[in-house]
Tab-separated table of C-alpha atoms in Angstrom:
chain	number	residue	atom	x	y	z
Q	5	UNK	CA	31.170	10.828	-7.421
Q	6	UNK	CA	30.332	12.726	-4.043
Q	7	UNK	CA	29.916	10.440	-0.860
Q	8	UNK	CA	26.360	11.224	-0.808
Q	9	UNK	CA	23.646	9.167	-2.573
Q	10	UNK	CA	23.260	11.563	-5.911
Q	11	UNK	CA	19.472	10.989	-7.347
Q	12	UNK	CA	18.469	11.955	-10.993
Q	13	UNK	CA	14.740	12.683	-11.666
Q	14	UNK	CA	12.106	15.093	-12.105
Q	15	UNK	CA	11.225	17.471	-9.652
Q	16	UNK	CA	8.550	15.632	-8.353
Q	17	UNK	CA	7.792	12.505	-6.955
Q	18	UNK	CA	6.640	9.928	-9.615
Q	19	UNK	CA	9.085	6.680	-9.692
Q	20	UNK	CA	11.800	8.225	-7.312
Q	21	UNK	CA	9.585	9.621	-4.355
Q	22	UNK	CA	9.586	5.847	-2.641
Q	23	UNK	CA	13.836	6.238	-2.796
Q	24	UNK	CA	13.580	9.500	-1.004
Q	25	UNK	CA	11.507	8.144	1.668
Q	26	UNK	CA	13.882	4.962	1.942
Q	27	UNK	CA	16.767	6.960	2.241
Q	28	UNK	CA	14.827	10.032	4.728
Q	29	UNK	CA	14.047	7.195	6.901
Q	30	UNK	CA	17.503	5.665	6.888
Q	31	UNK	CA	18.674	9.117	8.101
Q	32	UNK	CA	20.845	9.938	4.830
Q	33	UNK	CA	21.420	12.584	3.146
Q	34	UNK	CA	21.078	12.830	-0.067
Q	35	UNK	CA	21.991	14.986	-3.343
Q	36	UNK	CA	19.239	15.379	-6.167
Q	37	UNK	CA	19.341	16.632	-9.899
Q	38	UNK	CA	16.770	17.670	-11.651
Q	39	UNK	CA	15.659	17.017	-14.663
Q	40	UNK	CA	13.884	19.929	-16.777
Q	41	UNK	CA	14.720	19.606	-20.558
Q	42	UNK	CA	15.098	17.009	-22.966
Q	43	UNK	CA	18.847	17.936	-23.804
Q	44	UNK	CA	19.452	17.198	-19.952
Q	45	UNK	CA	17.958	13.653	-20.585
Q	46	UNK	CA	19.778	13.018	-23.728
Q	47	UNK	CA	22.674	14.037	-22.314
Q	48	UNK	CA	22.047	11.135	-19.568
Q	49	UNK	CA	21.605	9.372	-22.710
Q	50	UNK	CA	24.916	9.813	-24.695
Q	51	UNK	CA	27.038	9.857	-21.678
Q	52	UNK	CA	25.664	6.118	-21.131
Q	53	UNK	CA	24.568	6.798	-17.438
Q	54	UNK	CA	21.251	5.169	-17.483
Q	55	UNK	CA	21.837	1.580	-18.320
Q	56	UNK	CA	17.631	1.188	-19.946
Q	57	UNK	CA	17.657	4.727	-20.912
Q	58	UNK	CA	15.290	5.555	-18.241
Q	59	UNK	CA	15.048	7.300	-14.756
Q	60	UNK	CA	15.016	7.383	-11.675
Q	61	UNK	CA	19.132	6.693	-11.465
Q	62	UNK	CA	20.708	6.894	-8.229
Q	63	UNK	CA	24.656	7.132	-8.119
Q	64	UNK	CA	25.549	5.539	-4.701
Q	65	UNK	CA	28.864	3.535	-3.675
Q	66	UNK	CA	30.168	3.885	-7.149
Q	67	UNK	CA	27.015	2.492	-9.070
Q	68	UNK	CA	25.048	3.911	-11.321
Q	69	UNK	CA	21.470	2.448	-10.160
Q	70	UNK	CA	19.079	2.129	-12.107
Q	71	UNK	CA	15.281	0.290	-11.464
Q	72	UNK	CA	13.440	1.619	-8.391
Q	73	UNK	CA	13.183	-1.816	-6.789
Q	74	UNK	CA	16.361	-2.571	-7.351
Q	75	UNK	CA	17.435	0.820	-5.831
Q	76	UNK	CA	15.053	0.437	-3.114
Q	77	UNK	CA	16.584	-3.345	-2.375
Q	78	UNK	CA	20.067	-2.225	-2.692
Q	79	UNK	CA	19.405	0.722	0.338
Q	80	UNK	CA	17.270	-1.287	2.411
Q	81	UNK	CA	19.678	-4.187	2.809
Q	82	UNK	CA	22.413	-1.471	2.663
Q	83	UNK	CA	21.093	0.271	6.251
Q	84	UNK	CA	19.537	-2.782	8.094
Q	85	UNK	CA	15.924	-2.102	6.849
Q	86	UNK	CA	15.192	-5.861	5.315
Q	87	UNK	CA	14.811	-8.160	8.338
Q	88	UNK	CA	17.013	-10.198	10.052
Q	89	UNK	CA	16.776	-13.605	7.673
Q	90	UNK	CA	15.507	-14.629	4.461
Q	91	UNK	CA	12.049	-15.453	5.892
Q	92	UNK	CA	11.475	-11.908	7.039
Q	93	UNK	CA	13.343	-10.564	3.821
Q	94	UNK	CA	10.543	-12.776	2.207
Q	95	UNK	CA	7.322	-11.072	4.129
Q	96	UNK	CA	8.961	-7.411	3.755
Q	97	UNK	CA	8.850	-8.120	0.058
Q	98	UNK	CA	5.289	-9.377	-0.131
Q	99	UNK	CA	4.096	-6.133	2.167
Q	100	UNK	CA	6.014	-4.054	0.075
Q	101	UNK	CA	5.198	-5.569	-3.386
Q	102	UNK	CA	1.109	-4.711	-2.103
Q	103	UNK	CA	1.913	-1.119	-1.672
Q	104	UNK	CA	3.442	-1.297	-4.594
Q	105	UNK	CA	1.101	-2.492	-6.865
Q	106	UNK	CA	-1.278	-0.095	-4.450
Q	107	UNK	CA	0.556	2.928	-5.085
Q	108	UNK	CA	0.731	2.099	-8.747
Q	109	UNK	CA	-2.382	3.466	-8.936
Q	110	UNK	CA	-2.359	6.633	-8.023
Q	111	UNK	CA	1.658	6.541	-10.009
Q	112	UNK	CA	-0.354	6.732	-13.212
Q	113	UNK	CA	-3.172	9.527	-12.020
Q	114	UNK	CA	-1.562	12.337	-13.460
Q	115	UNK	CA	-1.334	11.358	-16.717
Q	116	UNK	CA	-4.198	10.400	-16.972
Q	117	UNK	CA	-7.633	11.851	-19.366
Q	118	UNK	CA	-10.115	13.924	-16.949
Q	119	UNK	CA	-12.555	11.150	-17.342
Q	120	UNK	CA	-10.618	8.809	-16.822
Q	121	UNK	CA	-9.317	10.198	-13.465
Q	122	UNK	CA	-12.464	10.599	-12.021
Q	123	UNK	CA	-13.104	6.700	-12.247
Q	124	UNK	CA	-9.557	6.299	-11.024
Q	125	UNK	CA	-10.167	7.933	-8.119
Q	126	UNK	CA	-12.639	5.098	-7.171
Q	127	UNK	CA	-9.981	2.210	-8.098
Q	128	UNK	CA	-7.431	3.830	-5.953
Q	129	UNK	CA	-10.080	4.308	-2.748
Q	130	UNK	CA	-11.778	0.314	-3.468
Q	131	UNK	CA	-8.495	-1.294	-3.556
Q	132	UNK	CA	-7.136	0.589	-0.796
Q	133	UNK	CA	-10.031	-0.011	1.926
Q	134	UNK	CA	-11.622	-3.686	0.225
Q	135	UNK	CA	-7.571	-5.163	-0.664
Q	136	UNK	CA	-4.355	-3.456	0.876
Q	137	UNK	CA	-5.189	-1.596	4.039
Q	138	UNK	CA	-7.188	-5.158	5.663
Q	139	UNK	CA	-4.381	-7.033	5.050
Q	140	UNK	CA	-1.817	-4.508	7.363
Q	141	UNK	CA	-4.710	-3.811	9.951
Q	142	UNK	CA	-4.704	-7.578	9.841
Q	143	UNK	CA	-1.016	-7.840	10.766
Q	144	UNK	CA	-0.759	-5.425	12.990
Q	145	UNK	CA	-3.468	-6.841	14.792
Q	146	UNK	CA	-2.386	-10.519	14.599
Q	147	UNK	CA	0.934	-9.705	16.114
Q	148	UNK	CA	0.133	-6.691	18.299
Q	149	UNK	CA	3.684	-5.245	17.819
Q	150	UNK	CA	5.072	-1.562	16.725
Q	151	UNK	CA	6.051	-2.573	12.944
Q	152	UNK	CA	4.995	-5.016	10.181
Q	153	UNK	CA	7.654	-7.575	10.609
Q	154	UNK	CA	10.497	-8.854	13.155
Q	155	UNK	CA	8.980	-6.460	15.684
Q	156	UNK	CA	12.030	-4.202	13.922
Q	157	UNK	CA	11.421	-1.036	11.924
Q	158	UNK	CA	11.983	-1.708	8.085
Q	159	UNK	CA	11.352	-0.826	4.361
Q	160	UNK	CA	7.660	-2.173	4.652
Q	161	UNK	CA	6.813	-0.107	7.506
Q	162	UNK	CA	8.114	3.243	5.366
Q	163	UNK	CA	6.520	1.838	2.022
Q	164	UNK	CA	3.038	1.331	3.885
Q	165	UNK	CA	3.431	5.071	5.767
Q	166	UNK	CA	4.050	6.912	2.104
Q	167	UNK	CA	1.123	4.456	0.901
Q	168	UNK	CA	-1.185	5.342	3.262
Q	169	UNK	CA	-0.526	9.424	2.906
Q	170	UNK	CA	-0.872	9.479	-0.146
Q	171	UNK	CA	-4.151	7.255	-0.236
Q	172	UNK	CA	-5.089	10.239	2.207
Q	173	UNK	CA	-4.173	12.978	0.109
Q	174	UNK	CA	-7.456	11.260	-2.293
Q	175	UNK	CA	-9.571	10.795	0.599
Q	176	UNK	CA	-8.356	12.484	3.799
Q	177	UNK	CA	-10.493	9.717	6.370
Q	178	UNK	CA	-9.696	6.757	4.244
Q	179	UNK	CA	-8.547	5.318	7.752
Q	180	UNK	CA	-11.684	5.506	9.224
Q	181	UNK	CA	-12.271	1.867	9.185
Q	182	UNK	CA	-8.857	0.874	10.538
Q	183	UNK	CA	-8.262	1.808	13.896
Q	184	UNK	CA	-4.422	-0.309	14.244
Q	185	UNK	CA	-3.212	1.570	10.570
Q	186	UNK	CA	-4.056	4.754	12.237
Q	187	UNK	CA	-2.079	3.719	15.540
Q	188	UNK	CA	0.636	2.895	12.910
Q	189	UNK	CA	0.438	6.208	11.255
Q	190	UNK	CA	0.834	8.243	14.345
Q	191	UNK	CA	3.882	5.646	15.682
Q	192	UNK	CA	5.471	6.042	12.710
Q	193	UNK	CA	5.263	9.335	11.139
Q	194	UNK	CA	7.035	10.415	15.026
Q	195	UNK	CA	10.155	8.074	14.102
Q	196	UNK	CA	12.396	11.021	13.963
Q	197	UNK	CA	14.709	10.531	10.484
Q	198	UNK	CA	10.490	10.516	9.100
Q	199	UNK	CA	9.167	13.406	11.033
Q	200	UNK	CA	11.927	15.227	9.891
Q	201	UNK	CA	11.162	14.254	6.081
Q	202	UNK	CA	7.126	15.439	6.701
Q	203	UNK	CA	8.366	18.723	7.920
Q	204	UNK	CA	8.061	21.684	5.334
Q	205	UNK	CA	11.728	22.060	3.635
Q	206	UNK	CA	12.653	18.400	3.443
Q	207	UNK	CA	13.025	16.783	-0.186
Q	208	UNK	CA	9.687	15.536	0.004
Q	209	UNK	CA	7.699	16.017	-3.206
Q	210	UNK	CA	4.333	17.369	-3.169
Q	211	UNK	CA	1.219	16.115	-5.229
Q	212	UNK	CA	1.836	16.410	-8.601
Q	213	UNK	CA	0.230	19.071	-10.331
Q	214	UNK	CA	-0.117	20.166	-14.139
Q	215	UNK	CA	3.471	21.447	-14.193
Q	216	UNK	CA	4.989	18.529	-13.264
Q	217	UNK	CA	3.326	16.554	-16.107
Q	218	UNK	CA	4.326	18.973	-18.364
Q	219	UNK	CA	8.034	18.342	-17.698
Q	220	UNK	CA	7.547	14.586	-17.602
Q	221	UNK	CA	5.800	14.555	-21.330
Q	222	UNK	CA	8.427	17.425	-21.959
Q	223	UNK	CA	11.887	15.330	-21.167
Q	224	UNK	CA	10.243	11.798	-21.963
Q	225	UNK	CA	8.345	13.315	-25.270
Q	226	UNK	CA	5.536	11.084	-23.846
Q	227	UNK	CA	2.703	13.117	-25.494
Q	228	UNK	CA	0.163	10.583	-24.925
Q	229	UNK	CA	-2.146	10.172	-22.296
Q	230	UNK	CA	-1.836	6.951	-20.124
Q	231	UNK	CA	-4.550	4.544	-20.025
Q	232	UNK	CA	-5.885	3.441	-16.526
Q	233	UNK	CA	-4.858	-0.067	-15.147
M	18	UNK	CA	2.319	-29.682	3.307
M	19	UNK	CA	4.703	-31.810	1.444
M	20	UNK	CA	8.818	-30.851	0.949
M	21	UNK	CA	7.841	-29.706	-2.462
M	22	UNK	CA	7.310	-26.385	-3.279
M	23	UNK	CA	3.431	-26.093	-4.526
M	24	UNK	CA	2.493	-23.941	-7.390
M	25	UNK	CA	-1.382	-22.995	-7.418
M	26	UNK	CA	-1.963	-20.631	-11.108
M	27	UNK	CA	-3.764	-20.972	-14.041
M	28	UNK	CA	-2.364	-24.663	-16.633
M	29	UNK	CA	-0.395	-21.278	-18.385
M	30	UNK	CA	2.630	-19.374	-18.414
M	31	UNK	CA	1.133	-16.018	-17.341
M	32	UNK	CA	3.367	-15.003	-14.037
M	33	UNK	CA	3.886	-17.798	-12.799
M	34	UNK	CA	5.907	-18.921	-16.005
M	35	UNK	CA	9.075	-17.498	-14.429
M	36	UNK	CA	8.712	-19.235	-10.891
M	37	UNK	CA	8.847	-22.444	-12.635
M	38	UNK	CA	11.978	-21.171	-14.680
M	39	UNK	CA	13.631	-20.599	-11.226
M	40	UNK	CA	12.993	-23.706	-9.174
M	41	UNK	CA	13.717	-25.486	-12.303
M	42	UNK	CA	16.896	-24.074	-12.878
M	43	UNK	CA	17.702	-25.074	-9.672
M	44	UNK	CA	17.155	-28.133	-9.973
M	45	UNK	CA	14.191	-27.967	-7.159
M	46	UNK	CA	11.234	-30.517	-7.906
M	47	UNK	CA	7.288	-28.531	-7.044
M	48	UNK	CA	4.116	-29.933	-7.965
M	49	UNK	CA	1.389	-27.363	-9.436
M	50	UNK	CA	-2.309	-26.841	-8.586
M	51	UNK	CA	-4.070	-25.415	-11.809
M	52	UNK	CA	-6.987	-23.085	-10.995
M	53	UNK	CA	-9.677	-23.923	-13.911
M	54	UNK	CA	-13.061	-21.936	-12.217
M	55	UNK	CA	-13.714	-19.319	-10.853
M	56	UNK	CA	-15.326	-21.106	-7.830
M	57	UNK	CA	-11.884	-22.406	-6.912
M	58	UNK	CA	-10.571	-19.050	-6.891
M	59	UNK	CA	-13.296	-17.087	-4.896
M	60	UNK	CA	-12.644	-20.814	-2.558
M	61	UNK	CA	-8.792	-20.022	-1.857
M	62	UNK	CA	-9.320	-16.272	-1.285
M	63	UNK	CA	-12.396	-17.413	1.580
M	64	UNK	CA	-10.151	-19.812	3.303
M	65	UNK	CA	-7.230	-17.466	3.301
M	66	UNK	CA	-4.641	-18.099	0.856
M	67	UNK	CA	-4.076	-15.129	-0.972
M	68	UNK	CA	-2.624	-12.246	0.862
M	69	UNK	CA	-3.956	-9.900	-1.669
M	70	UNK	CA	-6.093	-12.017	-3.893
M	71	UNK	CA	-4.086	-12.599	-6.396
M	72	UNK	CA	-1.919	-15.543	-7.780
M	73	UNK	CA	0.586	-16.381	-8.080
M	74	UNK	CA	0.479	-18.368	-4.714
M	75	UNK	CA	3.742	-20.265	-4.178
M	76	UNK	CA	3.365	-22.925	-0.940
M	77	UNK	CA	7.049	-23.170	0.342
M	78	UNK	CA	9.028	-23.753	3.723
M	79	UNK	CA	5.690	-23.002	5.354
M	80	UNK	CA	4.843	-19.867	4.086
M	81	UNK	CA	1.966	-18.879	1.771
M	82	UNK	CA	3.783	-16.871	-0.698
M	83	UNK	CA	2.567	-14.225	-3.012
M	84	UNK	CA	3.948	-11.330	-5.134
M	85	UNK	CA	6.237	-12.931	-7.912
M	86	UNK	CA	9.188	-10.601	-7.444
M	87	UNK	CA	8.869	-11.103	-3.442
M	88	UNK	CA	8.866	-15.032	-4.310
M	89	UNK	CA	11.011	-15.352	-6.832
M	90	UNK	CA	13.770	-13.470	-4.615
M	91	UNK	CA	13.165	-15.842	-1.829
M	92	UNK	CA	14.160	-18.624	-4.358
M	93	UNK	CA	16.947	-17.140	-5.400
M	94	UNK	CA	18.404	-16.163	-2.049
M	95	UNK	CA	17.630	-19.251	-0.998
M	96	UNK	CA	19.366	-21.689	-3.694
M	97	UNK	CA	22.425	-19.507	-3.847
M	98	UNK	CA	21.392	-17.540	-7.441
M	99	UNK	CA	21.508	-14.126	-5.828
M	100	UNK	CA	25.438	-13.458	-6.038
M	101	UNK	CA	28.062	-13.546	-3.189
M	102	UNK	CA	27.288	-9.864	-1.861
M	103	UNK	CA	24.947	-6.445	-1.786
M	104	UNK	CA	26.918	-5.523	-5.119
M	105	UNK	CA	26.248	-8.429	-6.883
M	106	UNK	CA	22.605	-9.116	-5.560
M	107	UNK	CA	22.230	-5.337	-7.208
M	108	UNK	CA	23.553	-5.998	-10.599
M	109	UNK	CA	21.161	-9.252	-10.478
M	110	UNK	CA	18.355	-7.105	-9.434
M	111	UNK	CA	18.762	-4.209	-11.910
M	112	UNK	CA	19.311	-6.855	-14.809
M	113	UNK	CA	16.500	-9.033	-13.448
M	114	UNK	CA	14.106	-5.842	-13.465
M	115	UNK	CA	14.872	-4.529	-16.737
M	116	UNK	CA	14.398	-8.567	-18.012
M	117	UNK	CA	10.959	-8.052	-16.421
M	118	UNK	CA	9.996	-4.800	-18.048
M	119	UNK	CA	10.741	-6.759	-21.689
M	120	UNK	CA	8.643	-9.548	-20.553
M	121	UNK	CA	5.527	-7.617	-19.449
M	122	UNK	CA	5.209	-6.515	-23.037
M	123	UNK	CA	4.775	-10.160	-23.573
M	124	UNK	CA	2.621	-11.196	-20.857
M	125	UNK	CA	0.180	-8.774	-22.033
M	126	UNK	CA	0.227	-9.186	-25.862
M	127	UNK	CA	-2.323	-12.046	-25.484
M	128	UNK	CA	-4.779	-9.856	-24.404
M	129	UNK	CA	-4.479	-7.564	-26.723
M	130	UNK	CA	-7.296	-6.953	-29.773
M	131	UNK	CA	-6.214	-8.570	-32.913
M	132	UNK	CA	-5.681	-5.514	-34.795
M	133	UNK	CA	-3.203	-4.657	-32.641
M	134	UNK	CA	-1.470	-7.589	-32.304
M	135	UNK	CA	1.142	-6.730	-35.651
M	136	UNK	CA	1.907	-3.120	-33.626
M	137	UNK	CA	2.750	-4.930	-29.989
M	138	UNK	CA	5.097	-7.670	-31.855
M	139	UNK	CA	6.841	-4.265	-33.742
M	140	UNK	CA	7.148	-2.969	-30.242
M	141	UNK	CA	8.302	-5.708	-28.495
M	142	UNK	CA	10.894	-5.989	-31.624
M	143	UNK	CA	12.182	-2.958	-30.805
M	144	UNK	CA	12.523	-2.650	-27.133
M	145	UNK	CA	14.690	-6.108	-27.373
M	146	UNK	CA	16.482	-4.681	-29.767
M	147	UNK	CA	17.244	-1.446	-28.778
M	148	UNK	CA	16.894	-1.173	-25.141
M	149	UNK	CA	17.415	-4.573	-23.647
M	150	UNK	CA	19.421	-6.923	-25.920
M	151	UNK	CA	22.167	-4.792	-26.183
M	152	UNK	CA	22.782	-3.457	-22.324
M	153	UNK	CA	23.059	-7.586	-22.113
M	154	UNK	CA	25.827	-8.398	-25.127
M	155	UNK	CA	27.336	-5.404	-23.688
M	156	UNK	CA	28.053	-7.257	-20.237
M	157	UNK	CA	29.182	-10.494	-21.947
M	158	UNK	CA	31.599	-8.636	-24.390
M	159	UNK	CA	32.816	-6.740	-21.423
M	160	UNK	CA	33.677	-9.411	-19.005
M	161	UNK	CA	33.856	-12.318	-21.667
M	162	UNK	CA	32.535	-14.324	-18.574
M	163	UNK	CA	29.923	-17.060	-19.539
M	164	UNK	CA	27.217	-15.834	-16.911
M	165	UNK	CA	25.842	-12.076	-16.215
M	166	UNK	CA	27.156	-11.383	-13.145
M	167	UNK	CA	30.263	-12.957	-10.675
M	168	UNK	CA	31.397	-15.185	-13.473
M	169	UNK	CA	28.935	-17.607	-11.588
M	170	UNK	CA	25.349	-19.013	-12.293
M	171	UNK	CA	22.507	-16.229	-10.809
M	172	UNK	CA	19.025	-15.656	-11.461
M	173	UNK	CA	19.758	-12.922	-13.994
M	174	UNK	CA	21.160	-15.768	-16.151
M	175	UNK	CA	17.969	-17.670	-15.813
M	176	UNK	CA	15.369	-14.413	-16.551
M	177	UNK	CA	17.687	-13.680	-19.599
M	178	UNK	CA	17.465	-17.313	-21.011
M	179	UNK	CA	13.451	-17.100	-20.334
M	180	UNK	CA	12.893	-13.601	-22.174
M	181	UNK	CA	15.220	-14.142	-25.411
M	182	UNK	CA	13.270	-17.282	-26.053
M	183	UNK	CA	9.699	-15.834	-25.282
M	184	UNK	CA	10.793	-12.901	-27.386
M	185	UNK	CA	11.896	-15.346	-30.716
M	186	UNK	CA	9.000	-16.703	-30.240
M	187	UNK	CA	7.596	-13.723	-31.382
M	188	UNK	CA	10.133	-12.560	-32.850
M	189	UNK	CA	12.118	-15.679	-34.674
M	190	UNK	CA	15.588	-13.664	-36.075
M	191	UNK	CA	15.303	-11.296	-33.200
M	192	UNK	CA	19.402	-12.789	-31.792
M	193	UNK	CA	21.114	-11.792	-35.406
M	194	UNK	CA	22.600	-8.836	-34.150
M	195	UNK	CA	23.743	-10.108	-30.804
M	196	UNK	CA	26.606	-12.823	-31.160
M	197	UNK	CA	27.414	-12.860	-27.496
M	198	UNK	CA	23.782	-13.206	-26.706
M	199	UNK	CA	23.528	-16.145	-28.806
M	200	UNK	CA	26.765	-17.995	-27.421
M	201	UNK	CA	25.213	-16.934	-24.204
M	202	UNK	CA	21.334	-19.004	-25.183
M	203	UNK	CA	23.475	-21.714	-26.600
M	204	UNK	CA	25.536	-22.309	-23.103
M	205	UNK	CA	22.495	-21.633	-21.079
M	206	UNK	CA	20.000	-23.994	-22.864
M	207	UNK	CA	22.905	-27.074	-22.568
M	208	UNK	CA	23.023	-26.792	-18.138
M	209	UNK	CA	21.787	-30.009	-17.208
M	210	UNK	CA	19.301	-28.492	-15.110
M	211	UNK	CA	17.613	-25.782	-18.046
M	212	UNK	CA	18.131	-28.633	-20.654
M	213	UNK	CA	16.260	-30.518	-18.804
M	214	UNK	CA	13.430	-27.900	-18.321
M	215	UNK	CA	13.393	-27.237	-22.110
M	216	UNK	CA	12.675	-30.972	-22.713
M	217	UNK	CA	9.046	-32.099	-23.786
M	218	UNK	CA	7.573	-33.102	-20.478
M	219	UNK	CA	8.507	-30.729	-18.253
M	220	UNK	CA	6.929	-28.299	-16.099
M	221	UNK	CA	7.195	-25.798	-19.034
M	222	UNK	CA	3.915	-24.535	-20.419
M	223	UNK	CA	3.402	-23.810	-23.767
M	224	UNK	CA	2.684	-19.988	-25.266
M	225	UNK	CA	-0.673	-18.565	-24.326
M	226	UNK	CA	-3.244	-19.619	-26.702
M	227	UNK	CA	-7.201	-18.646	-26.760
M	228	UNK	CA	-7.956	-20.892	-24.278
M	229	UNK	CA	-5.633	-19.824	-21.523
M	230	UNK	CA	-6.937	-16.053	-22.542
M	231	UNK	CA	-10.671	-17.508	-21.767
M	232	UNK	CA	-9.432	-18.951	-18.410
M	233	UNK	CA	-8.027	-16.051	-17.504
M	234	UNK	CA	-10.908	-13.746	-18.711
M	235	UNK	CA	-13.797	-16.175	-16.851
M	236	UNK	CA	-11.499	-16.425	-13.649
M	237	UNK	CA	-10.185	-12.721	-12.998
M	238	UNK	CA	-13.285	-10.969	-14.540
């Protein structure tokens, strides 16, 4: 096993896109393998590397990782991104289990039925601007500082940047209404391990598009369309 | 607010199910607020409660907690069930997600139309079966340790206990191919502090019945 972090997914972001932005912002570099046909998966398979039979898997300090938050723990605590105590370890999770559940949303979009994408597109805006996004303008504001918690930059102030751009990508002034998230945005995205991963080149995935589902129902032989949350 | 932890959910298992299984396990006493209308809901999301609007809500060392992951990690971390290091707390968290992916087949099956309620207990059959059970008899052939992970009581050991007897619910002979796994429920179930749970009386709620699936429905509608 190289030094480096060693990812196995899709080309695209999906599951494993919140790991590359964990790891970007850490400042580490990272190797990734794609995955493109089913033999390459069952080959993951036989050789007993994925420990639930699914991806993302990340090979780092002689683990085989599997489970994005798991992953995503592991790294954050791993480069001093998780607070200083329990109690802020406990408010990171909460943030990030919102933009989670938030970015859930727009997770399943791809897959799913024309129709039922156009009502998804709704979901994803309502929840964002009437349930997630008040609660960090809220914070922000209540505290006045830089980042979410411990006045300290950490996984929920990443998890909250990809959230947001990605909200964006649906509905580019989504922010309109919160004048502290787009402060936030601005602060953030100029960190410079993250401006480096919004630059063109990085391994930041773009939107998904038709070829990536393809692959996905391809490798997983998931031939069936998703149903909305 | 008292020393207690307090639980505010619906009188069900639902989420909040394994919270209970965690403080109980170690050994930590919490009373329980049971949400019954939907008045009392819309009443705790106007006075501030719930970060997101959602339960479960868990009341502890000052904090209004939500998110079950983010608060059942807390409890862990915080009553030594989270392992001795970064390695360990991985292995917990890997085996504690997986746990969770078997058990949100179950959470939803009660809401699921009755004619496809023979097709979900087939799937759930199978994913114990071939995905979960055996990555966990695996480990305890492996180590031939009596807990999951650091030959030492952890949350993993607690999820596992919760999901094999949630799935023979369902699924009653579901443990016949897993020897270590049933060792494993035996030893589990017999810790004062599970045994105890397990008893009639406890904090333990029942399976979901039609009831707790009108609750639900009139509440979160």
């Amino acid at each position: 096993m190289s030094s480096k972090p060693k990812l196995y997914y899709f080309d695209g972001r999906g599951k494993m896109e919140s790991i590359r932005w964990l790891l970007a912002a850490a400042g580490v570099e990272f190797e990734e393998e794609f995955l493109e046909t089913r033999d390459q998966y069952e080959k993951l398979l036989q050789g007993r590397s994925l420990l639930f039979q699914q991806v993302p898997m990340v090979e780092i300090d002689g683990m085989r990782m599997v489970q994005t938050r798991a992953i995503l723990s592991y790294i954050a605590a791993k480069y001093n991104l998780y607070g200083k105590d329990l109690k802020e370890r406990a408010l990171i999770d909460m943030y990030v289990g919102g933009t989670d559940d938030l970015m859930g949303f727009i997770l399943v979009f791809p897959f799913l039925s024309a129709e039922d994408k156009e009502k998804q597109h709704a979901v994803i805006v309502q929840k964002a601007t009437s349930r997630y996004f008040p609660v960090y303008e809220k914070v922000l504001k209540d505290h006045g500082q830089d980042f979410l918690v411990g006045n300290n930059f950490s996984w929920a102030d990443v998890h909250l940047l990809e959230a947001i751009l990605m909200v964006e990508e649906k509905k580019s002034d989504v922010l309109s209404g919160f004048p502290k998230l787009q402060a936030f945005k601005a602060r953030i995205s100029s960190i410079p391990t993250i401006k480096k991963f919004l630059e063109p080149g990085s391994q930041r995935k773009p939107v998904p598009d038709d070829k990536y589902v393809e692959t996905v129902r391809r490798v997983l032989h998931m031939y069936y369309d998703v149903k909305a949350n | 607010m008292s020393g207690k932890p307090r639980l505010t959910y619906l009188n069900g298992r639902g989420r909040m199910e394994s919270i209970r299984w965690l403080l109980a396990a170690a050994g930590v006493e919490f009373e329980e607020v049971y949400l019954e209308t939907k008045e009392q809901y819309d009443k705790l999301i106007k006075d501030g409660f719930l970060l997101f609007q959602q339960v479960p809500l868990v009341e502890i060392d000052g904090m209004k907690m939500v998110q079950t992951r983010a608060i059942m990690s807390y409890i862990a971390g915080k009553y030594n069930l989270y392992g001795k290091d970064l390695k360990e707390r991985a292995l917990i968290d890997m085996y504690v997600e997986g746990i969770s992916d078997l058990m949100q087949m179950i959470l939803v099956f009660p809401f699921s139309p009755p004619d496809a309620k023979e097709k979900n207990i087939e799937s759930i059959k199978e994913r114990a079966t071939n995905r979960y059970f055996p990555v966990f008899e695996k480990v305890l052939k492996q180590h031939g340790q009596d807990f999951l992970v650091g030959n030492k009581f952890s949350w993993a050991d607690v999820q596992l206990t919760e999901a094999i007897l949630a799935v023979e619910e369902k699924v009653p002979a579901v443990l016949s191919g897993f020897p270590q796994l049933q060792v494993f429920k035996t030893k589990m179930s017999n810790m004062p502090t599970i045994k105890k749970f397990l008893q009639p009386g406890s904090p333990r709620k029942p399976p979901p019945d039609a009831h707790y699936v009108e609750t639900v429905l009139k509440i979160f509608k």
